[in-house]
């Protein structure tokens, strides 16, 4: 009897850096949630930092690319704005990377 291949979830890890701040983003299939340090990005304070961190999401959202993925970002080091820039750098390639990697069927 032939063995069935189990479908593995596609997970993409990206990272971003600004000065001494480091952000690591994990992208996987989901419902479009974005979390920064285990909290929704919508409650990131101050508002200017939130708007700056959400810029790549706004652009990717306009292209309808992020509705089916969850993004979890963990940040360490640096100051608040350094971390925000690192978050942007980590999130920016997600829309391209997650949608262009080969799936198990293509390999």
PDB file of C-alpha atoms in Angstrom:
ATOM      1  CA  UNK A   1       0.000   0.000   0.000  1.00  0.00           C
ATOM      2  CA  UNK A   2       1.378   3.417  -0.942  1.00  0.00           C
ATOM      3  CA  UNK A   3       2.161   5.794   1.855  1.00  0.00           C
ATOM      4  CA  UNK A   4       0.440   9.142   1.765  1.00  0.00           C
ATOM      5  CA  UNK A   5       2.607  12.183   2.186  1.00  0.00           C
ATOM      6  CA  UNK A   6       1.528  14.276   5.110  1.00  0.00           C
ATOM      7  CA  UNK A   7       1.078  17.900   4.274  1.00  0.00           C
ATOM      8  CA  UNK A   8       3.516  19.932   6.323  1.00  0.00           C
ATOM      9  CA  UNK A   9       2.651  23.436   7.360  1.00  0.00           C
ATOM     10  CA  UNK A  10       4.759  26.033   5.582  1.00  0.00           C
ATOM     11  CA  UNK A  11       6.624  28.151   8.135  1.00  0.00           C
ATOM     12  CA  UNK A  12       8.922  31.003   7.195  1.00  0.00           C
ATOM     13  CA  UNK A  13      11.327  32.710   9.583  1.00  0.00           C
ATOM     14  CA  UNK A  14      12.627  36.190   8.837  1.00  0.00           C
ATOM     15  CA  UNK A  15      14.606  38.652  10.899  1.00  0.00           C
ATOM     16  CA  UNK A  16      15.279  42.337  10.959  1.00  0.00           C
ATOM     17  CA  UNK A  17      17.867  44.456  12.691  1.00  0.00           C
ATOM     18  CA  UNK A  18      18.252  48.141  13.496  1.00  0.00           C
ATOM     19  CA  UNK A  19      21.195  49.314  15.583  1.00  0.00           C
ATOM     20  CA  UNK A  20      21.115  46.882  18.538  1.00  0.00           C
ATOM     21  CA  UNK A  21      17.434  45.909  18.227  1.00  0.00           C
ATOM     22  CA  UNK A  22      16.637  42.520  16.706  1.00  0.00           C
ATOM     23  CA  UNK A  23      13.211  41.316  15.540  1.00  0.00           C
ATOM     24  CA  UNK A  24      12.494  37.712  14.583  1.00  0.00           C
ATOM     25  CA  UNK A  25       9.283  37.041  12.670  1.00  0.00           C
ATOM     26  CA  UNK A  26       7.655  33.651  12.214  1.00  0.00           C
ATOM     27  CA  UNK A  27       5.036  33.359   9.487  1.00  0.00           C
ATOM     28  CA  UNK A  28       2.634  30.452   9.183  1.00  0.00           C
ATOM     29  CA  UNK A  29      -0.825  29.759   7.813  1.00  0.00           C
ATOM     30  CA  UNK A  30      -3.558  31.333   9.884  1.00  0.00           C
ATOM     31  CA  UNK A  31      -6.234  33.987  10.024  1.00  0.00           C
ATOM     32  CA  UNK A  32      -4.290  37.186   9.394  1.00  0.00           C
ATOM     33  CA  UNK A  33      -3.200  37.911  12.960  1.00  0.00           C
ATOM     34  CA  UNK A  34      -0.041  39.899  13.664  1.00  0.00           C
ATOM     35  CA  UNK A  35       1.471  39.759  17.145  1.00  0.00           C
ATOM     36  CA  UNK A  36       4.471  41.598  18.540  1.00  0.00           C
ATOM     37  CA  UNK A  37       5.894  40.096  21.731  1.00  0.00           C
ATOM     38  CA  UNK A  38       2.679  38.040  22.165  1.00  0.00           C
ATOM     39  CA  UNK A  39       0.405  41.093  21.932  1.00  0.00           C
ATOM     40  CA  UNK A  40      -1.672  42.217  18.931  1.00  0.00           C
ATOM     41  CA  UNK A  41       0.110  44.857  16.879  1.00  0.00           C
ATOM     42  CA  UNK A  42      -3.012  47.039  17.091  1.00  0.00           C
ATOM     43  CA  UNK A  43      -2.261  47.878  20.738  1.00  0.00           C
ATOM     44  CA  UNK A  44       1.405  48.795  20.202  1.00  0.00           C
ATOM     45  CA  UNK A  45       2.064  52.172  21.817  1.00  0.00           C
ATOM     46  CA  UNK A  46       2.745  55.016  20.991  1.00  0.00           C
ATOM     47  CA  UNK A  47       0.523  55.441  17.949  1.00  0.00           C
ATOM     48  CA  UNK A  48       3.366  56.760  15.780  1.00  0.00           C
ATOM     49  CA  UNK A  49       5.373  53.586  16.430  1.00  0.00           C
ATOM     50  CA  UNK A  50       2.323  51.431  15.634  1.00  0.00           C
ATOM     51  CA  UNK A  51       1.723  53.243  12.342  1.00  0.00           C
ATOM     52  CA  UNK A  52       5.369  52.877  11.396  1.00  0.00           C
ATOM     53  CA  UNK A  53       5.404  49.143  12.223  1.00  0.00           C
ATOM     54  CA  UNK A  54       2.206  48.558  10.233  1.00  0.00           C
ATOM     55  CA  UNK A  55       3.402  50.195   6.988  1.00  0.00           C
ATOM     56  CA  UNK A  56       4.547  46.931   5.339  1.00  0.00           C
ATOM     57  CA  UNK A  57       1.283  45.293   6.442  1.00  0.00           C
ATOM     58  CA  UNK A  58      -0.725  48.097   4.870  1.00  0.00           C
ATOM     59  CA  UNK A  59       1.096  47.704   1.556  1.00  0.00           C
ATOM     60  CA  UNK A  60       0.795  43.910   1.574  1.00  0.00           C
ATOM     61  CA  UNK A  61      -2.838  44.178   2.643  1.00  0.00           C
ATOM     62  CA  UNK A  62      -3.534  46.358  -0.380  1.00  0.00           C
ATOM     63  CA  UNK A  63      -2.226  43.497  -2.526  1.00  0.00           C
ATOM     64  CA  UNK A  64      -4.436  40.980  -0.623  1.00  0.00           C
ATOM     65  CA  UNK A  65      -1.468  38.883   0.447  1.00  0.00           C
ATOM     66  CA  UNK A  66      -1.643  38.620   4.237  1.00  0.00           C
ATOM     67  CA  UNK A  67      -5.202  37.513   4.952  1.00  0.00           C
ATOM     68  CA  UNK A  68      -4.262  33.855   5.284  1.00  0.00           C
ATOM     69  CA  UNK A  69      -1.082  34.053   7.385  1.00  0.00           C
ATOM     70  CA  UNK A  70      -0.267  34.707  11.039  1.00  0.00           C
ATOM     71  CA  UNK A  71       2.873  36.673  11.851  1.00  0.00           C
ATOM     72  CA  UNK A  72       4.505  36.430  15.278  1.00  0.00           C
ATOM     73  CA  UNK A  73       7.337  38.876  15.957  1.00  0.00           C
ATOM     74  CA  UNK A  74       9.682  38.764  18.955  1.00  0.00           C
ATOM     75  CA  UNK A  75      11.937  41.737  19.616  1.00  0.00           C
ATOM     76  CA  UNK A  76      14.934  42.140  21.881  1.00  0.00           C
ATOM     77  CA  UNK A  77      17.455  44.871  22.562  1.00  0.00           C
ATOM     78  CA  UNK A  78      17.611  48.486  21.549  1.00  0.00           C
ATOM     79  CA  UNK A  79      15.120  51.222  22.217  1.00  0.00           C
ATOM     80  CA  UNK A  80      11.497  51.489  21.251  1.00  0.00           C
ATOM     81  CA  UNK A  81      11.932  53.086  17.819  1.00  0.00           C
ATOM     82  CA  UNK A  82      14.878  50.815  17.026  1.00  0.00           C
ATOM     83  CA  UNK A  83      12.626  47.844  17.736  1.00  0.00           C
ATOM     84  CA  UNK A  84       9.889  49.307  15.530  1.00  0.00           C
ATOM     85  CA  UNK A  85      12.321  49.675  12.632  1.00  0.00           C
ATOM     86  CA  UNK A  86      13.514  46.117  13.215  1.00  0.00           C
ATOM     87  CA  UNK A  87       9.874  44.924  13.163  1.00  0.00           C
ATOM     88  CA  UNK A  88       9.345  46.657   9.814  1.00  0.00           C
ATOM     89  CA  UNK A  89      12.487  45.085   8.425  1.00  0.00           C
ATOM     90  CA  UNK A  90      11.395  41.627   9.568  1.00  0.00           C
ATOM     91  CA  UNK A  91       7.815  41.922   8.275  1.00  0.00           C
ATOM     92  CA  UNK A  92       8.592  43.536   4.912  1.00  0.00           C
ATOM     93  CA  UNK A  93       9.819  40.431   3.029  1.00  0.00           C
ATOM     94  CA  UNK A  94       7.025  38.239   4.401  1.00  0.00           C
ATOM     95  CA  UNK A  95       4.502  38.884   1.641  1.00  0.00           C
ATOM     96  CA  UNK A  96       7.071  37.973  -0.980  1.00  0.00           C
ATOM     97  CA  UNK A  97       8.799  35.122   0.843  1.00  0.00           C
ATOM     98  CA  UNK A  98       5.737  33.303   2.134  1.00  0.00           C
ATOM     99  CA  UNK A  99       3.927  33.301  -1.184  1.00  0.00           C
ATOM    100  CA  UNK A 100       6.822  32.348  -3.458  1.00  0.00           C
ATOM    101  CA  UNK A 101       8.439  29.453  -1.601  1.00  0.00           C
ATOM    102  CA  UNK A 102       7.778  26.056  -3.200  1.00  0.00           C
ATOM    103  CA  UNK A 103       5.249  23.803  -1.529  1.00  0.00           C
ATOM    104  CA  UNK A 104       5.607  20.063  -1.084  1.00  0.00           C
ATOM    105  CA  UNK A 105       3.759  19.491  -4.357  1.00  0.00           C
ATOM    106  CA  UNK A 106       6.244  21.569  -6.344  1.00  0.00           C
ATOM    107  CA  UNK A 107       9.380  19.951  -4.933  1.00  0.00           C
TER     108      UNK A 107
END
